[in-house]
Amino acid sequence: MSARKQLIEKIAELKRSKNAVILAHNYQSGEVQDVADYVGDSLGLAYKARESQADVILFCGVHFMAETAKIVNPSKKVLVPDKDAGCSLSDSCPADKLSLFLDAHRSENYYVVAYINCSAGVKALSDVICTSGNAARIVGRVPAERKILFVPDRNLGEWVTQQTGRSMTLWEGSCHVHMAFTRESMIAVRERYPDAIVLAHPECVHAVRSLADEVCSTEKMVSYCRQSASKSFIIATEADMLHRLKKELPDREFIAAPPDAWVAKDCKCAHCEFMKCNTLEKMLAALESGRPEIDIEAELRERAFLPVERMLEWSRT
Ligand code: 13P
Ligand code: SF4
């Protein structure tokens, strides 16, 4: 048996003996996705974490996602393969900066809608959380008389305003992976594959979103392609998204949209280095040692739970 296969078998064995479940985001590497019990977007992962009956959740994604799992299901041991798997978007809105902003704008009495890509500290300062899969729906539920502050992603916020007609004050945050797609890179790839449908994540800038046939969350990309009559799709998001798409829809063609600086060099694609911190080796080590574990101070967790819970409820009803 190859060393890789042995590693995968050891992970499966430990998963059984520790009564663990493996949750993975759509941007994880193919081999991490393949050993997971569930692969999905931030919203699907939050639901799965909340309903999990396992003793241990091994969360393969970035830190804020694992933190969300602990927030919604605190009695479980939540492990991450690599505790340094951060997120540039989450980092663009530190809790202390948000707190200062809210203090300075007390008179506005903002209703704070936070995209799930943020720390527990930011969630605790928010009224409701949203993901790319439910953002328009969540913003649509905010009482009409309240002014909204949307953090941390300005692009998603702008897109939600387009969808809902609701004007919002936008935090100046962004994701470096999605910012790398530009109008020029999208025009170049469209010219090369003129028959392909273009899907873009809402974290992309307006110029990119407006060239797309559909703007949606990573989970919706899968369902959109499944029900589409088209044979080929250009995907403007993190490139390992294509692993799941190709696996579930093997008869279709998927093209990773190229980030701008690399258009000329052709086949380079957008990677989130934080998502790639997780490896099979680190997954095995985490299951063996029970570390690194997500730990959130109880009072902070309780404050962060309320807006997440509100999102889960508003998403369902
Ligand atoms: P999704 O919830 O659409 O999977 O997005 C998560 C993310 O981090 C996008 O960069
Ligand atoms: Fe964060 Fe961007 Fe990576 Fe998503 S792709 S986890 S927003 S850095």
mmCIF file of C-alpha atoms and ligand atoms in Angstrom:
data_model
loop_
_atom_site.group_PDB
_atom_site.id
_atom_site.type_symbol
_atom_site.label_atom_id
_atom_site.label_comp_id
_atom_site.label_asym_id
_atom_site.label_seq_id
_atom_site.Cartn_x
_atom_site.Cartn_y
_atom_site.Cartn_z
ATOM 1 C CA MET A 1 0.000 0.000 0.000
ATOM 2 C CA SER A 2 1.344 3.471 -0.865
ATOM 3 C CA ALA A 3 2.367 5.851 1.956
ATOM 4 C CA ARG A 4 -0.469 8.210 0.963
ATOM 5 C CA LYS A 5 -3.047 5.431 1.203
ATOM 6 C CA GLN A 6 -1.678 4.391 4.607
ATOM 7 C CA LEU A 7 -1.997 7.955 5.823
ATOM 8 C CA ILE A 8 -5.609 8.117 4.638
ATOM 9 C CA GLU A 9 -6.381 4.786 6.352
ATOM 10 C CA LYS A 10 -4.846 6.005 9.619
ATOM 11 C CA ILE A 11 -7.015 9.134 9.498
ATOM 12 C CA ALA A 12 -10.115 6.983 8.911
ATOM 13 C CA GLU A 13 -9.163 4.645 11.783
ATOM 14 C CA LEU A 14 -8.590 7.508 14.242
ATOM 15 C CA LYS A 15 -11.765 9.204 13.117
ATOM 16 C CA ARG A 16 -13.710 6.060 14.040
ATOM 17 C CA SER A 17 -11.962 5.459 17.357
ATOM 18 C CA LYS A 18 -12.355 9.097 18.489
ATOM 19 C CA ASN A 19 -15.899 9.446 17.140
ATOM 20 C CA ALA A 20 -14.797 12.408 15.021
ATOM 21 C CA VAL A 21 -16.349 14.052 11.992
ATOM 22 C CA ILE A 22 -14.294 15.817 9.311
ATOM 23 C CA LEU A 23 -15.786 19.010 7.876
ATOM 24 C CA ALA A 24 -14.006 20.699 4.964
ATOM 25 C CA HIS A 25 -14.496 23.893 3.000
ATOM 26 C CA ASN A 26 -14.775 23.856 -0.802
ATOM 27 C CA TYR A 27 -11.322 25.531 -1.051
ATOM 28 C CA GLN A 28 -9.440 22.723 0.683
ATOM 29 C CA SER A 29 -7.009 20.737 -1.454
ATOM 30 C CA GLY A 30 -8.515 17.789 -3.327
ATOM 31 C CA GLU A 31 -7.006 15.179 -1.026
ATOM 32 C CA VAL A 32 -8.358 16.916 2.090
ATOM 33 C CA GLN A 33 -11.817 17.191 0.491
ATOM 34 C CA ASP A 34 -11.701 13.498 -0.392
ATOM 35 C CA VAL A 35 -11.278 12.329 3.221
ATOM 36 C CA ALA A 36 -13.941 14.675 4.609
ATOM 37 C CA ASP A 37 -17.418 13.583 5.693
ATOM 38 C CA TYR A 38 -18.881 16.827 4.423
ATOM 39 C CA VAL A 39 -17.551 19.460 2.012
ATOM 40 C CA GLY A 40 -19.388 22.744 1.623
ATOM 41 C CA ASP A 41 -19.579 26.511 1.909
ATOM 42 C CA SER A 42 -19.516 28.541 5.136
ATOM 43 C CA LEU A 43 -23.271 28.303 5.633
ATOM 44 C CA GLY A 44 -23.484 24.546 5.077
ATOM 45 C CA LEU A 45 -20.498 24.025 7.365
ATOM 46 C CA ALA A 46 -22.087 26.094 10.139
ATOM 47 C CA TYR A 47 -25.268 23.988 9.940
ATOM 48 C CA LYS A 48 -23.282 20.720 9.878
ATOM 49 C CA ALA A 49 -21.188 21.784 12.866
ATOM 50 C CA ARG A 50 -24.276 22.761 14.816
ATOM 51 C CA GLU A 51 -26.090 19.479 14.251
ATOM 52 C CA SER A 52 -23.046 17.239 14.697
ATOM 53 C CA GLN A 53 -23.373 14.402 17.220
ATOM 54 C CA ALA A 54 -19.673 13.495 17.022
ATOM 55 C CA ASP A 55 -17.392 14.053 20.027
ATOM 56 C CA VAL A 56 -14.736 15.711 17.906
ATOM 57 C CA ILE A 57 -15.066 18.046 14.903
ATOM 58 C CA LEU A 58 -11.905 18.190 12.812
ATOM 59 C CA PHE A 59 -12.459 21.399 10.900
ATOM 60 C CA CYS A 60 -10.515 21.796 7.650
ATOM 61 C CA GLY A 61 -10.977 25.385 6.612
ATOM 62 C CA VAL A 62 -9.697 28.663 8.008
ATOM 63 C CA HIS A 63 -9.692 29.777 11.648
ATOM 64 C CA PHE A 64 -12.911 31.821 11.666
ATOM 65 C CA MET A 65 -14.837 28.840 10.263
ATOM 66 C CA ALA A 66 -13.606 26.499 13.005
ATOM 67 C CA GLU A 67 -14.325 29.207 15.565
ATOM 68 C CA THR A 68 -17.900 29.384 14.227
ATOM 69 C CA ALA A 69 -18.225 25.606 14.696
ATOM 70 C CA LYS A 70 -17.220 26.021 18.357
ATOM 71 C CA ILE A 71 -19.603 28.966 18.768
ATOM 72 C CA VAL A 72 -22.599 26.939 17.556
ATOM 73 C CA ASN A 73 -21.664 23.633 19.227
ATOM 74 C CA PRO A 74 -19.547 24.444 22.307
ATOM 75 C CA SER A 75 -19.671 21.036 23.984
ATOM 76 C CA LYS A 76 -17.670 19.500 21.126
ATOM 77 C CA LYS A 77 -13.930 19.395 20.844
ATOM 78 C CA VAL A 78 -13.157 21.413 17.697
ATOM 79 C CA LEU A 79 -9.746 20.721 16.183
ATOM 80 C CA VAL A 80 -7.982 22.512 13.333
ATOM 81 C CA PRO A 81 -5.114 20.946 11.408
ATOM 82 C CA ASP A 82 -3.223 24.276 11.435
ATOM 83 C CA LYS A 83 -4.073 27.112 13.812
ATOM 84 C CA ASP A 84 -2.297 29.608 11.535
ATOM 85 C CA ALA A 85 -4.864 29.167 8.762
ATOM 86 C CA GLY A 86 -6.099 32.763 8.882
ATOM 87 C CA CYS A 87 -8.049 34.940 6.453
ATOM 88 C CA SER A 88 -6.984 38.282 4.966
ATOM 89 C CA LEU A 89 -10.599 39.431 4.867
ATOM 90 C CA SER A 90 -11.210 38.625 8.530
ATOM 91 C CA ASP A 91 -7.936 40.413 9.391
ATOM 92 C CA SER A 92 -9.152 43.555 7.614
ATOM 93 C CA CYS A 93 -11.647 44.176 10.429
ATOM 94 C CA PRO A 94 -10.101 43.677 13.880
ATOM 95 C CA ALA A 95 -12.585 43.735 16.781
ATOM 96 C CA ASP A 96 -10.873 46.665 18.551
ATOM 97 C CA LYS A 97 -11.077 48.809 15.395
ATOM 98 C CA LEU A 98 -14.742 47.980 14.919
ATOM 99 C CA SER A 99 -15.439 48.765 18.556
ATOM 100 C CA LEU A 100 -13.750 52.182 18.208
ATOM 101 C CA PHE A 101 -15.740 52.877 15.037
ATOM 102 C CA LEU A 102 -19.041 52.005 16.729
ATOM 103 C CA ASP A 103 -18.160 54.229 19.703
ATOM 104 C CA ALA A 104 -17.307 57.121 17.399
ATOM 105 C CA HIS A 105 -20.603 56.660 15.491
ATOM 106 C CA ARG A 106 -22.854 55.960 18.459
ATOM 107 C CA SER A 107 -25.428 58.472 17.212
ATOM 108 C CA GLU A 108 -25.999 56.389 14.052
ATOM 109 C CA ASN A 109 -27.181 53.417 16.160
ATOM 110 C CA TYR A 110 -25.944 51.048 13.454
ATOM 111 C CA TYR A 111 -27.408 47.609 12.974
ATOM 112 C CA VAL A 112 -24.212 45.627 12.378
ATOM 113 C CA VAL A 113 -24.382 42.889 9.752
ATOM 114 C CA ALA A 114 -21.141 40.898 9.758
ATOM 115 C CA TYR A 115 -20.109 38.551 6.996
ATOM 116 C CA ILE A 116 -19.121 35.271 8.648
ATOM 117 C CA ASN A 117 -15.477 35.852 7.573
ATOM 118 C CA CYS A 118 -14.625 37.601 10.834
ATOM 119 C CA SER A 119 -13.340 36.767 14.309
ATOM 120 C CA ALA A 120 -15.475 35.797 17.319
ATOM 121 C CA GLY A 121 -14.683 39.275 18.702
ATOM 122 C CA VAL A 122 -16.288 40.948 15.658
ATOM 123 C CA LYS A 123 -19.242 38.546 15.739
ATOM 124 C CA ALA A 124 -19.800 39.496 19.383
ATOM 125 C CA LEU A 125 -20.094 43.176 18.346
ATOM 126 C CA SER A 126 -22.618 42.382 15.593
ATOM 127 C CA ASP A 127 -26.398 42.066 15.433
ATOM 128 C CA VAL A 128 -26.558 39.382 12.787
ATOM 129 C CA ILE A 129 -24.120 37.317 10.734
ATOM 130 C CA CYS A 130 -24.484 36.446 7.059
ATOM 131 C CA THR A 131 -22.642 34.322 4.522
ATOM 132 C CA SER A 132 -22.324 34.733 0.769
ATOM 133 C CA GLY A 133 -25.127 32.159 0.498
ATOM 134 C CA ASN A 134 -27.717 34.145 2.442
ATOM 135 C CA ALA A 135 -26.476 37.772 2.609
ATOM 136 C CA ALA A 136 -29.314 39.358 0.593
ATOM 137 C CA ARG A 137 -31.922 37.426 2.561
ATOM 138 C CA ILE A 138 -30.408 38.428 5.906
ATOM 139 C CA VAL A 139 -30.077 42.116 5.010
ATOM 140 C CA GLY A 140 -33.678 42.012 3.779
ATOM 141 C CA ARG A 141 -34.775 41.042 7.311
ATOM 142 C CA VAL A 142 -33.101 43.975 9.071
ATOM 143 C CA PRO A 143 -35.728 46.438 10.389
ATOM 144 C CA ALA A 144 -36.274 49.084 7.682
ATOM 145 C CA GLU A 145 -35.776 52.045 10.035
ATOM 146 C CA ARG A 146 -32.256 50.966 11.078
ATOM 147 C CA LYS A 147 -29.025 52.131 9.405
ATOM 148 C CA ILE A 148 -26.823 49.178 8.499
ATOM 149 C CA LEU A 149 -23.080 48.872 8.914
ATOM 150 C CA PHE A 150 -21.836 45.947 6.815
ATOM 151 C CA VAL A 151 -18.454 44.421 7.749
ATOM 152 C CA PRO A 152 -15.851 43.384 6.670
ATOM 153 C CA ASP A 153 -16.225 42.794 2.901
ATOM 154 C CA ARG A 154 -16.971 45.888 0.865
ATOM 155 C CA ASN A 155 -17.502 43.908 -2.364
ATOM 156 C CA LEU A 156 -20.076 41.563 -0.882
ATOM 157 C CA GLY A 157 -21.759 44.542 0.783
ATOM 158 C CA GLU A 158 -21.930 46.413 -2.531
ATOM 159 C CA TRP A 159 -23.414 43.328 -4.223
ATOM 160 C CA VAL A 160 -26.038 42.957 -1.481
ATOM 161 C CA THR A 161 -27.033 46.608 -1.956
ATOM 162 C CA GLN A 162 -27.471 45.913 -5.674
ATOM 163 C CA GLN A 163 -29.668 42.902 -4.848
ATOM 164 C CA THR A 164 -31.797 44.461 -2.127
ATOM 165 C CA GLY A 165 -31.760 48.185 -2.888
ATOM 166 C CA ARG A 166 -30.774 48.712 0.764
ATOM 167 C CA SER A 167 -28.011 51.257 1.198
ATOM 168 C CA MET A 168 -25.422 50.372 3.833
ATOM 169 C CA THR A 169 -22.254 51.828 5.285
ATOM 170 C CA LEU A 170 -19.501 49.484 4.086
ATOM 171 C CA TRP A 171 -16.338 48.562 5.930
ATOM 172 C CA GLU A 172 -13.270 48.838 3.668
ATOM 173 C CA GLY A 173 -12.261 45.166 3.817
ATOM 174 C CA SER A 174 -11.539 42.711 1.041
ATOM 175 C CA CYS A 175 -10.124 39.294 0.218
ATOM 176 C CA HIS A 176 -6.757 39.320 -1.557
ATOM 177 C CA VAL A 177 -7.627 36.143 -3.513
ATOM 178 C CA HIS A 178 -10.804 37.521 -5.054
ATOM 179 C CA MET A 179 -9.330 41.008 -5.547
ATOM 180 C CA ALA A 180 -6.823 39.424 -7.945
ATOM 181 C CA PHE A 181 -9.501 38.888 -10.606
ATOM 182 C CA THR A 182 -9.942 41.964 -12.780
ATOM 183 C CA ARG A 183 -12.046 43.113 -15.703
ATOM 184 C CA GLU A 184 -9.039 42.499 -18.004
ATOM 185 C CA SER A 185 -8.389 38.965 -16.758
ATOM 186 C CA MET A 186 -12.078 38.099 -17.121
ATOM 187 C CA ILE A 187 -12.307 39.540 -20.634
ATOM 188 C CA ALA A 188 -9.224 37.535 -21.620
ATOM 189 C CA VAL A 189 -10.628 34.249 -20.335
ATOM 190 C CA ARG A 190 -14.074 34.910 -21.820
ATOM 191 C CA GLU A 191 -12.506 35.532 -25.226
ATOM 192 C CA ARG A 192 -10.665 32.250 -24.975
ATOM 193 C CA TYR A 193 -13.772 30.265 -23.930
ATOM 194 C CA PRO A 194 -16.649 32.190 -25.558
ATOM 195 C CA ASP A 195 -19.255 29.457 -24.948
ATOM 196 C CA ALA A 196 -18.587 29.093 -21.236
ATOM 197 C CA ILE A 197 -20.894 30.428 -18.532
ATOM 198 C CA VAL A 198 -19.081 32.667 -16.022
ATOM 199 C CA LEU A 199 -19.648 32.266 -12.286
ATOM 200 C CA ALA A 200 -18.080 34.698 -9.828
ATOM 201 C CA HIS A 201 -17.972 34.833 -6.050
ATOM 202 C CA PRO A 202 -19.479 38.036 -4.567
ATOM 203 C CA GLU A 203 -16.103 38.849 -2.945
ATOM 204 C CA CYS A 204 -14.933 39.810 -6.483
ATOM 205 C CA VAL A 205 -14.926 43.495 -7.436
ATOM 206 C CA HIS A 206 -17.884 45.078 -9.233
ATOM 207 C CA ALA A 207 -16.124 45.070 -12.640
ATOM 208 C CA VAL A 208 -15.700 41.277 -12.382
ATOM 209 C CA ARG A 209 -19.154 40.600 -10.987
ATOM 210 C CA SER A 210 -20.744 42.573 -13.783
ATOM 211 C CA LEU A 211 -19.053 40.353 -16.389
ATOM 212 C CA ALA A 212 -20.411 37.189 -14.752
ATOM 213 C CA ASP A 213 -23.561 35.315 -15.725
ATOM 214 C CA GLU A 214 -24.129 34.417 -12.077
ATOM 215 C CA VAL A 215 -22.716 35.725 -8.794
ATOM 216 C CA CYS A 216 -23.033 33.261 -5.940
ATOM 217 C CA SER A 217 -21.588 31.386 -2.980
ATOM 218 C CA THR A 218 -19.374 28.370 -3.524
ATOM 219 C CA GLU A 219 -22.230 25.960 -2.716
ATOM 220 C CA LYS A 220 -24.545 27.652 -5.175
ATOM 221 C CA MET A 221 -21.828 27.269 -7.845
ATOM 222 C CA VAL A 222 -22.264 23.503 -7.556
ATOM 223 C CA SER A 223 -26.073 23.575 -7.754
ATOM 224 C CA TYR A 224 -26.034 26.185 -10.537
ATOM 225 C CA CYS A 225 -23.729 24.094 -12.743
ATOM 226 C CA ARG A 226 -25.697 20.912 -11.978
ATOM 227 C CA GLN A 227 -28.966 22.348 -13.235
ATOM 228 C CA SER A 228 -27.439 24.310 -16.153
ATOM 229 C CA ALA A 229 -27.670 23.004 -19.722
ATOM 230 C CA SER A 230 -24.234 24.455 -20.474
ATOM 231 C CA LYS A 231 -21.195 22.203 -20.849
ATOM 232 C CA SER A 232 -18.469 24.597 -19.739
ATOM 233 C CA PHE A 233 -18.016 27.096 -16.928
ATOM 234 C CA ILE A 234 -15.433 29.714 -15.999
ATOM 235 C CA ILE A 235 -15.106 29.860 -12.212
ATOM 236 C CA ALA A 236 -13.905 33.094 -10.582
ATOM 237 C CA THR A 237 -13.034 31.970 -7.085
ATOM 238 C CA GLU A 238 -10.353 29.947 -5.301
ATOM 239 C CA ALA A 239 -9.067 27.299 -7.709
ATOM 240 C CA ASP A 240 -9.631 24.181 -5.571
ATOM 241 C CA MET A 241 -13.349 24.828 -5.961
ATOM 242 C CA LEU A 242 -12.838 23.049 -9.269
ATOM 243 C CA HIS A 243 -11.993 19.799 -7.478
ATOM 244 C CA ARG A 244 -15.511 19.395 -6.124
ATOM 245 C CA LEU A 245 -17.118 20.636 -9.342
ATOM 246 C CA LYS A 246 -15.157 18.166 -11.485
ATOM 247 C CA LYS A 247 -15.811 15.323 -9.049
ATOM 248 C CA GLU A 248 -19.566 15.874 -8.882
ATOM 249 C CA LEU A 249 -20.043 16.900 -12.511
ATOM 250 C CA PRO A 250 -17.446 14.899 -14.474
ATOM 251 C CA ASP A 251 -19.165 15.438 -17.843
ATOM 252 C CA ARG A 252 -18.684 19.248 -17.689
ATOM 253 C CA GLU A 253 -15.659 21.418 -18.362
ATOM 254 C CA PHE A 254 -14.474 23.839 -15.657
ATOM 255 C CA ILE A 255 -11.960 26.619 -16.255
ATOM 256 C CA ALA A 256 -10.343 28.453 -13.340
ATOM 257 C CA ALA A 257 -10.537 32.195 -14.020
ATOM 258 C CA PRO A 258 -6.996 33.618 -14.041
ATOM 259 C CA PRO A 259 -5.931 36.356 -11.648
ATOM 260 C CA ASP A 260 -4.829 39.484 -13.468
ATOM 261 C CA ALA A 261 -1.058 39.520 -13.042
ATOM 262 C CA TRP A 262 -0.806 35.986 -14.390
ATOM 263 C CA VAL A 263 -2.993 36.196 -17.470
ATOM 264 C CA ALA A 264 -0.004 36.277 -19.787
ATOM 265 C CA LYS A 265 1.547 33.231 -18.140
ATOM 266 C CA ASP A 266 -1.640 31.375 -18.845
ATOM 267 C CA CYS A 267 -2.547 28.526 -16.515
ATOM 268 C CA LYS A 268 -1.784 30.032 -13.075
ATOM 269 C CA CYS A 269 -4.815 30.297 -10.852
ATOM 270 C CA ALA A 270 -6.005 31.884 -7.630
ATOM 271 C CA HIS A 271 -5.038 30.104 -4.429
ATOM 272 C CA CYS A 272 -5.822 30.985 -0.832
ATOM 273 C CA GLU A 273 -2.601 30.129 0.965
ATOM 274 C CA PHE A 274 -4.443 30.045 4.294
ATOM 275 C CA MET A 275 -6.754 27.277 3.116
ATOM 276 C CA LYS A 276 -3.715 25.309 1.945
ATOM 277 C CA CYS A 277 -2.134 25.321 5.424
ATOM 278 C CA ASN A 278 -4.178 22.179 6.086
ATOM 279 C CA THR A 279 -2.670 18.874 4.951
ATOM 280 C CA LEU A 280 -3.381 15.185 5.510
ATOM 281 C CA GLU A 281 -0.288 14.976 7.751
ATOM 282 C CA LYS A 282 -1.558 17.811 9.966
ATOM 283 C CA MET A 283 -5.034 16.252 10.057
ATOM 284 C CA LEU A 284 -3.547 13.002 11.341
ATOM 285 C CA ALA A 285 -1.423 14.830 13.917
ATOM 286 C CA ALA A 286 -4.473 16.775 15.160
ATOM 287 C CA LEU A 287 -6.537 13.607 15.577
ATOM 288 C CA GLU A 288 -3.643 11.859 17.349
ATOM 289 C CA SER A 289 -2.796 14.678 19.754
ATOM 290 C CA GLY A 290 -6.182 16.405 20.176
ATOM 291 C CA ARG A 291 -4.473 19.698 19.242
ATOM 292 C CA PRO A 292 -4.625 22.489 18.114
ATOM 293 C CA GLU A 293 -8.024 22.937 19.711
ATOM 294 C CA ILE A 294 -10.343 25.952 19.332
ATOM 295 C CA ASP A 295 -10.994 27.526 22.686
ATOM 296 C CA ILE A 296 -13.208 30.579 23.141
ATOM 297 C CA GLU A 297 -13.798 32.242 26.468
ATOM 298 C CA ALA A 298 -17.419 31.496 27.574
ATOM 299 C CA GLU A 299 -18.648 35.089 27.817
ATOM 300 C CA LEU A 300 -17.297 35.969 24.361
ATOM 301 C CA ARG A 301 -18.723 32.774 22.888
ATOM 302 C CA GLU A 302 -22.174 33.555 24.256
ATOM 303 C CA ARG A 303 -22.128 37.068 22.807
ATOM 304 C CA ALA A 304 -20.894 35.758 19.445
ATOM 305 C CA PHE A 305 -23.527 33.008 19.438
ATOM 306 C CA LEU A 306 -26.572 35.316 19.372
ATOM 307 C CA PRO A 307 -25.935 36.894 15.931
ATOM 308 C CA VAL A 308 -24.946 33.515 14.443
ATOM 309 C CA GLU A 309 -28.086 31.932 15.839
ATOM 310 C CA ARG A 310 -30.168 34.797 14.428
ATOM 311 C CA MET A 311 -28.638 34.140 10.999
ATOM 312 C CA LEU A 312 -29.392 30.411 11.156
ATOM 313 C CA GLU A 313 -32.966 31.161 12.136
ATOM 314 C CA TRP A 314 -33.476 33.876 9.464
ATOM 315 C CA SER A 315 -31.945 31.588 6.842
ATOM 316 C CA ARG A 316 -34.469 28.873 7.570
ATOM 317 C CA THR A 317 -37.648 30.941 7.814
HETATM 318 P P1 13P B 1 -18.401 30.594 0.745
HETATM 319 O O1 13P B 1 -19.207 30.676 1.992
HETATM 320 O O2 13P B 1 -19.130 31.041 -0.483
HETATM 321 O O3 13P B 1 -17.841 29.216 0.576
HETATM 322 O O4 13P B 1 -17.172 31.609 0.853
HETATM 323 C C1 13P B 1 -16.205 31.505 1.843
HETATM 324 C C2 13P B 1 -14.983 32.243 1.545
HETATM 325 O O5 13P B 1 -14.077 32.344 2.347
HETATM 326 C C3 13P B 1 -14.851 32.875 0.256
HETATM 327 O O6 13P B 1 -13.584 33.430 0.121
HETATM 328 FE FE1 SF4 B 2 -10.359 34.494 3.515
HETATM 329 FE FE2 SF4 B 2 -10.115 35.091 0.960
HETATM 330 FE FE3 SF4 B 2 -9.085 32.823 1.860
HETATM 331 FE FE4 SF4 B 2 -11.787 33.143 1.669
HETATM 332 S S1 SF4 B 2 -10.290 33.071 -0.003
HETATM 333 S S2 SF4 B 2 -10.648 32.268 3.393
HETATM 334 S S3 SF4 B 2 -11.958 35.318 2.193
HETATM 335 S S4 SF4 B 2 -8.428 34.911 2.426
#
